[in-house]
Amino acid sequence: MPNFTDIILPIPLPKLFTYSITVLESKFLKKGMRVAVPFGKSKVYTGIVFSIHEDAPTAYEAKEIQQILDEQPVVNEKQLALWQWVASYYMCTLGDVMRAALPSAFILESETVISKNIVKAIDESILKDDEFLVYEALNHQSSLKIHDISNILDKKNVLPVIKRLIEKEAISVEEEIYEKYKPKLVRYVKLHSHFSTEKALHGLLDELSRAPKQREVVLTLFSISAKTKKPVKVSDLSNESGASSAVIKSLIDKDVLEEYHIQTDRVQYSGEETEDSKQLNNYQKTALVEIKESFKKQNITLLHGVTSSGKTEVYVKLIEDAINQGKQVLYLLPEIALTTQLVVRLQNYFGEKVAVFHSKYSSHERVEVWSHVLNNSERGQIVLGARSSVLLPFNNLGLVIVDEEHEQSFKQFDPAPRYHARDTAVVLANMYQAKTLLGSATPSLESYFNAKQNKYGFVEITQRYNNVLMPEIELVDIKDKHKRKLMKGHFSDRLIEEMTETLKLGHQIILFQNRRGFSPIVECNTCGHSPQCPNCDVSLTYHKYRNQLRCHYCGYATAMQISCLACGSQDLDSKGFGTEQIENEVKSLFPNYNVARMDLDTTRGKYGYEKIITALEQQEIDILVGTQMLTKGLDFRNIKLVGIMNADNMLNFPDFRAHERSFQLMLQVSGRAGRTDERGKVLIQTYNPYHNILQQVSTNNYVAMYNEQMNDRYNYKYPPIYKQIKITLKHKDFNRVETASIWLAKSLRQVFGDFVLGPESPPVARIRNQFHKNILIKIPKKQSLLKTKEAIIKINNSFQSIKDFRSVKIILNVDNF
Ligand code: ADP
Ligand code: ZN
Ligand code: ZN
């Protein structure tokens, strides 16, 4: 009997490929193992065994596999089942899912580039001869392709050698190497607590009258703290008093001064569990009991807890329970909320059991987490991860936590699989009969709706921890302010007043503007022309710092023009504003304070993000200007004021979720204010203070927002009432994409009638020289989703068979965001 195996290849093929194997191989091979297989004329891929059978393919002659790469499966059966669900639900191929799931070091192929592992030096004596040859070659050449290695070893079959080298950590698969960010330690000093009484202080100053230099240092310390109301850095003290660091050191040695570092929660993880979990307050206790009760009846529960209510500590108790039963835990977070702060907080409770799975980590680290999870080892029993960690090889999962469950970044936008990690996690948990807790201060309408329908359990925490008050939210009518000439640039008199007050007290400020750059539109006052991107149908954004015009869709950049390209006039004006302009204005309004900016442009470099957070934590920044990056994961005691520069551009964004999202964004940013005993303040500047969403934000009324938005969703047939699938067509030729989209929409209408909308050009109709058209299919709840997709696939197949349309790219996005 001939033997065959169906292989998932890491490329988007609609079908699996069948290869032939020997009897011996068929006895050894198991589902989920990796094999090296030839593909096309000369390529070699790493594939995953999907099935083993005796049916020869009919359409082609099966090739033989080259090599079995594993002794045990690296992908387990439940995982394969989840991959199949993802592929079928999100209408993509198993190859797409495989690529998203596996760390790149697992997927060796002809195109793979390897280089020496520069993070770690290895003992060369552990290398076998062929391994050494490759390793040695990397001393002369920084990177090698599989093909080069074939030449070096003079054989075709080299993947096993590479795999062994990876396992010995001698080489890396090409990608950015991630190193852990270590914040620079800043030294601070304060007067030792012995001298806190006036009497003791006088005694000290008398005593120091014989050491005038030291006395001067102490007096300078007083004057700096009185002036800045902030912790005093050793370097500032030394500069202002003119004393050398030796003088300061002697004061520290004499216990006159005390030295310390500000590093909230950032103790370097020492490898041990150092803390017991916290005693919950009554609100948290009640919530925990209710969650456990609801888990008895339902697998999924939504926890709606206001910002800073201590949700994380409730999660910690559930995690303790799960790991005490020997179960695995998945803790999902949006990428950007996955900060060092949180990682350290959990490691303090759970030590080495916590593993972090994050796109910023090197492939080695990801492979390590993968095998811990696969082998159900104690290390990695708790996986803290972003989106793709839902695709890890769990085998004993007991609990899934999805924090900030409303975050849109849980949905992958590009490339396929365009999956939603929260929804996929729910399916994953179901496979294991595990419990899922969704947590948010501003739940998605989808989840809240499910809770209302009793599909999910529902638990609330309405108080902030320690009875800290919710910040006071004030709406500032800037239309009126403009009329009465009370604006300075983009700042109202109210905002300036509050900022001045906050800074005087030594507190910090966050200013939110959801656009980066200086100003999004440059316009000629003479002829009205504004510079456009040559590749996209969108105006270029002015970035003052680099004096550039840049496209935020394709990255195109050009020097700022002095005169209008159309008419030559030099009378150019800019409209709208971004973070860069706000930063500039703040700097001139408050020249004596430190201002920083956090957006895509300032956090691009390595650790850009971490550096800004550390500086904020160490109070080196007084005012931080930023985009939505600010909304997540920041927990800083000293921020007392949040300013939202302009609420209107969020509200007016052309998307059916714009209102829901504005509400979530504004409440989340507001949640950064006043996390300690003093009440924080939030100022929202707007042209339309009577907008319902703003009223709902200012009264923190989630339910009112929910009811109103759901009304719209019913009326206009949007999710969560209807499901929807968005089809995007792309081509460089406008006429072609237009004809193709009309054809497609017409065919879809024959099946789905009025539930097909479009084709329509999106607001930015051309991106990277590709014209886009969208078609939307709305699916009533009672209509079978499976049949709907089958019909779409059938129509798509007919579409592909039309010669003219074949080059049009089609993107299917299920549950589009
Ligand atoms: P949320 O996730 O709801 O925004 P967090 O869990 O981050 O809130 O809690 C906010 C702050 O309150 C954190 O600094 C946390 O350490 C503290 N906190 C929460 N619960 C407790 C508790 N039971 N005991 C001590 N501190 C707590
Ligand atoms: Zn002009
Ligand atoms: Zn562009």
Coordinates of C-alpha atoms in Angstrom, one line a residue, residues 330-636:
L330 CA -3.6 32.6 28.7
Y331 CA -3.6 36.3 29.5
L332 CA -4.3 38.3 26.3
L333 CA -3.5 42.0 26.0
P334 CA -3.3 44.4 23.1
E335 CA 0.4 44.7 22.0
I336 CA 0.7 48.3 23.3
A337 CA -0.7 47.5 26.7
L338 CA 1.8 44.8 27.2
T339 CA 4.3 46.9 29.2
T340 CA 7.2 46.1 31.4
Q341 CA 5.1 47.4 34.3
L342 CA 2.5 44.6 34.0
V343 CA 5.0 41.9 33.2
V344 CA 7.0 42.7 36.3
R345 CA 3.8 42.9 38.4
L346 CA 2.8 39.4 37.4
Q347 CA 6.3 38.0 37.7
N348 CA 6.4 39.2 41.3
Y349 CA 3.4 37.0 42.0
F350 CA 4.1 34.0 39.8
G351 CA 7.8 34.0 39.2
E352 CA 9.0 31.9 36.3
K353 CA 5.6 30.6 35.6
V354 CA 5.0 33.7 33.6
A355 CA 6.1 33.6 30.0
V356 CA 5.8 36.6 27.6
F357 CA 4.9 36.0 24.0
H358 CA 5.3 39.2 22.0
S359 CA 6.3 40.2 18.5
K360 CA 9.2 42.2 19.9
Y361 CA 10.8 39.1 21.3
S362 CA 13.4 37.2 19.4
S363 CA 12.6 34.0 17.6
H364 CA 14.6 32.1 20.2
E365 CA 12.5 33.4 23.0
R366 CA 9.4 32.6 21.1
V367 CA 10.5 29.1 20.4
E368 CA 11.2 28.7 24.1
V369 CA 7.8 29.8 25.1
W370 CA 6.3 27.6 22.4
S371 CA 8.0 24.5 23.8
H372 CA 7.1 25.3 27.4
V373 CA 3.5 25.6 26.5
L374 CA 3.6 22.5 24.3
N375 CA 5.1 20.4 27.0
N376 CA 2.8 21.8 29.6
S377 CA 5.9 22.7 31.8
E378 CA 5.6 24.8 34.8
R379 CA 7.6 27.6 33.2
G380 CA 5.2 29.2 30.8
Q381 CA 2.2 27.9 32.7
I382 CA 0.9 31.5 32.4
V383 CA 1.3 33.0 29.0
L384 CA 1.1 36.8 28.9
G385 CA 0.8 37.7 25.2
A386 CA -0.5 39.8 22.4
R387 CA -2.8 38.7 19.6
S388 CA -0.8 35.7 18.2
S389 CA -0.4 34.0 21.5
V390 CA -3.9 32.6 21.0
L391 CA -2.3 30.3 18.4
L392 CA 0.2 28.7 20.9
P393 CA 0.2 24.9 21.5
F394 CA -1.9 24.8 24.7
N395 CA -2.8 21.4 25.9
N396 CA -4.2 21.9 29.4
L397 CA -5.8 25.3 29.2
G398 CA -8.0 26.2 32.2
L399 CA -8.4 30.0 32.0
V400 CA -8.3 32.8 29.4
I401 CA -8.3 36.4 30.3
V402 CA -8.8 39.0 27.6
D403 CA -7.9 42.4 29.1
E404 CA -9.0 45.6 27.3
E405 CA -11.3 43.3 25.3
H406 CA -12.8 46.3 23.4
E407 CA -9.4 47.1 21.8
Q408 CA -9.7 47.0 18.0
S409 CA -6.0 46.0 17.7
F410 CA -7.1 42.4 18.7
K411 CA -8.3 42.1 15.1
Q412 CA -5.6 41.5 12.6
F413 CA -6.0 43.8 9.7
D414 CA -3.3 42.7 7.3
P415 CA -2.2 40.1 6.2
A416 CA -4.5 37.1 6.5
P417 CA -5.5 35.5 8.8
R418 CA -7.7 38.5 9.6
Y419 CA -8.7 37.0 12.9
H420 CA -10.0 38.6 16.0
A421 CA -7.9 37.3 19.0
R422 CA -10.7 37.8 21.5
D423 CA -13.2 35.8 19.5
T424 CA -10.6 33.2 18.6
A425 CA -9.7 32.9 22.3
V426 CA -13.3 32.1 23.1
V427 CA -13.3 29.3 20.6
L428 CA -10.0 28.1 21.9
A429 CA -11.3 28.1 25.5
N430 CA -14.3 26.1 24.4
M431 CA -12.2 23.4 23.0
Y432 CA -10.7 22.9 26.5
Q433 CA -13.8 23.6 28.5
A434 CA -11.8 26.4 29.9
K435 CA -13.3 29.6 31.3
T436 CA -12.9 33.0 29.7
L437 CA -13.0 36.4 31.4
L438 CA -13.3 39.5 29.2
G439 CA -12.3 42.7 31.0
S440 CA -12.7 46.3 30.2
A441 CA -13.7 49.7 31.5
T442 CA -15.4 50.4 28.2
P443 CA -16.6 47.1 26.8
S444 CA -17.2 46.6 23.1
L445 CA -20.9 46.8 22.1
E446 CA -20.5 43.2 20.9
S447 CA -19.5 41.8 24.3
Y448 CA -22.0 44.0 26.2
F449 CA -24.7 42.8 23.9
N450 CA -23.7 39.2 24.4
A451 CA -23.9 39.8 28.2
K452 CA -27.3 41.4 27.9
Q453 CA -28.5 38.4 25.8
N454 CA -27.3 36.1 28.6
K455 CA -24.8 34.5 26.3
Y456 CA -22.1 35.8 28.7
G457 CA -22.1 36.2 32.4
F458 CA -21.8 39.8 33.6
V459 CA -20.0 41.4 36.6
E460 CA -19.3 45.0 37.4
I461 CA -16.9 47.0 39.6
T462 CA -18.1 50.6 39.8
Q463 CA -15.6 52.0 42.2
R464 CA -11.9 52.8 41.7
Y465 CA -9.5 51.1 44.1
N466 CA -9.0 53.0 47.3
N467 CA -12.1 55.0 46.6
V468 CA -10.2 57.3 44.4
L469 CA -12.8 59.5 42.7
M470 CA -13.3 59.3 39.0
P471 CA -11.7 62.4 37.4
E472 CA -13.8 65.4 37.0
I473 CA -14.6 66.0 33.3
E474 CA -15.1 69.4 31.9
L475 CA -16.2 70.2 28.3
V476 CA -14.7 73.4 26.8
D477 CA -16.6 75.0 24.0
I478 CA -13.9 76.2 21.7
K479 CA -16.3 77.7 19.2
D480 CA -17.3 80.1 21.9
K481 CA -13.6 80.6 23.0
H482 CA -12.6 81.5 19.4
K483 CA -15.5 84.0 19.2
R484 CA -14.4 85.6 22.4
K485 CA -10.7 85.5 21.4
L486 CA -9.8 83.3 24.4
M487 CA -7.7 80.8 22.4
K488 CA -3.9 80.8 22.2
G489 CA -3.2 78.6 19.2
H490 CA -5.1 75.4 20.0
F491 CA -5.2 76.1 23.7
S492 CA -8.3 77.5 25.4
D493 CA -7.9 79.8 28.4
R494 CA -9.4 77.1 30.6
L495 CA -6.8 74.5 29.5
I496 CA -4.0 77.0 30.1
E497 CA -5.3 77.8 33.5
E498 CA -5.6 74.2 34.6
M499 CA -2.2 73.4 33.2
T500 CA -0.5 76.3 35.0
E501 CA -2.1 75.2 38.3
T502 CA -1.1 71.6 37.8
L503 CA 2.5 72.4 37.0
K504 CA 2.7 74.7 39.9
L505 CA 1.9 71.8 42.2
G506 CA 4.6 69.7 40.6
H507 CA 2.1 67.3 38.9
Q508 CA 2.2 65.9 35.4
I509 CA 0.0 66.4 32.4
I510 CA -1.1 64.4 29.4
L511 CA -2.4 66.0 26.2
F512 CA -4.2 63.8 23.7
Q513 CA -4.4 64.5 20.0
N514 CA -5.2 61.6 17.8
R515 CA -3.2 62.8 14.8
R516 CA 0.5 62.9 14.4
G517 CA 2.6 65.3 12.4
F518 CA 2.3 69.1 12.4
S519 CA -0.7 69.7 10.2
P520 CA -2.5 67.3 8.0
I521 CA -3.3 69.7 5.2
V522 CA -1.2 72.3 3.5
E523 CA -3.2 74.6 1.3
C524 CA -2.4 77.4 -1.1
N525 CA -4.3 80.5 -0.2
T526 CA -4.2 81.8 -3.8
C527 CA -5.4 78.8 -5.8
G528 CA -6.5 76.3 -3.2
H529 CA -4.1 73.5 -4.3
S530 CA -2.8 71.2 -1.6
P531 CA 0.1 68.8 -2.1
Q532 CA -1.0 65.2 -2.6
C533 CA 0.8 61.9 -2.3
P534 CA 1.8 60.7 -5.8
N535 CA 1.0 57.1 -4.8
C536 CA -2.2 57.6 -2.8
D537 CA -5.3 59.8 -3.0
V538 CA -4.6 61.6 0.2
S539 CA -3.1 65.0 1.2
L540 CA 0.4 65.0 2.6
T541 CA 0.9 65.8 6.2
Y542 CA 3.4 68.5 7.1
H543 CA 6.1 67.4 9.6
K544 CA 7.8 70.5 10.8
Y545 CA 10.7 68.8 12.7
R546 CA 12.1 67.3 9.5
N547 CA 10.6 70.0 7.3
Q548 CA 8.9 67.3 5.3
L549 CA 5.6 66.5 3.7
R550 CA 4.7 62.8 4.4
C551 CA 2.1 60.3 3.4
H552 CA 0.7 58.4 6.4
Y553 CA -0.5 55.6 4.1
C554 CA 2.6 54.6 2.1
G555 CA 5.4 56.5 3.9
Y556 CA 6.3 58.7 0.9
A557 CA 8.2 61.8 2.0
T558 CA 9.3 64.9 0.2
A559 CA 10.7 68.3 1.3
M560 CA 8.2 70.9 2.4
Q561 CA 7.5 73.3 -0.5
I562 CA 8.2 77.0 -0.3
S563 CA 5.8 77.9 -2.9
C564 CA 2.6 76.3 -4.4
L565 CA 3.4 73.7 -7.1
A566 CA 0.3 74.7 -9.0
C567 CA 0.5 78.5 -9.1
G568 CA 3.8 79.4 -7.5
S569 CA 2.3 81.6 -4.8
Q570 CA 4.2 81.6 -1.5
D571 CA 1.1 82.2 0.5
L572 CA 0.7 78.7 1.9
D573 CA -1.5 77.9 4.9
S574 CA -1.8 74.8 7.0
K575 CA -5.1 73.4 8.2
G576 CA -5.8 71.0 11.1
F577 CA -3.2 70.1 13.6
G578 CA -1.3 67.1 14.9
T579 CA 0.8 66.1 17.9
E580 CA 3.9 67.9 16.6
Q581 CA 2.2 71.3 16.5
I582 CA 0.7 70.8 19.9
E583 CA 4.2 70.0 21.2
N584 CA 5.5 73.2 19.7
E585 CA 2.8 75.3 21.1
V586 CA 3.1 73.8 24.6
K587 CA 6.8 74.5 24.5
S588 CA 6.3 78.1 23.8
L589 CA 3.4 78.4 26.4
F590 CA 5.4 76.7 29.1
P591 CA 9.1 77.2 28.3
N592 CA 10.3 76.2 31.7
Y593 CA 8.9 72.7 31.7
N594 CA 9.9 69.5 30.0
V595 CA 7.7 68.5 27.1
A596 CA 7.8 65.2 25.3
R597 CA 5.8 63.6 22.5
M598 CA 4.6 60.0 22.1
D599 CA 3.4 58.9 18.7
L600 CA 4.4 56.6 15.9
D601 CA 7.2 59.0 14.9
T602 CA 8.9 59.2 18.3
T603 CA 8.5 55.6 19.3
R604 CA 9.7 54.0 16.1
G605 CA 13.3 53.4 17.2
K606 CA 14.3 50.6 19.5
Y607 CA 12.8 51.1 23.0
G608 CA 11.4 54.5 21.9
Y609 CA 8.3 53.7 23.8
E610 CA 10.0 52.3 26.9
K611 CA 12.3 55.3 27.1
I612 CA 9.4 57.8 27.1
I613 CA 7.5 55.8 29.7
T614 CA 10.6 55.6 32.0
A615 CA 11.1 59.3 31.7
L616 CA 7.5 60.0 32.6
E617 CA 7.8 57.6 35.5
Q618 CA 11.0 59.3 36.7
Q619 CA 9.2 62.6 36.4
E620 CA 11.6 64.0 33.9
I621 CA 8.6 64.8 31.7
D622 CA 6.1 67.4 32.9
I623 CA 3.8 67.4 29.9
L624 CA 3.4 64.5 27.5
V625 CA 1.7 65.0 24.2
G626 CA 0.5 61.9 22.3
T627 CA -1.8 59.9 20.2
Q628 CA -3.9 56.9 21.3
M629 CA -0.7 55.2 22.4
L630 CA -1.3 57.2 25.6
T631 CA -4.5 55.4 26.4
K632 CA -3.0 52.1 27.3
G633 CA -1.2 50.5 30.1
L634 CA 0.1 53.7 31.8
D635 CA -0.4 53.7 35.5
F636 CA 1.3 56.8 36.9

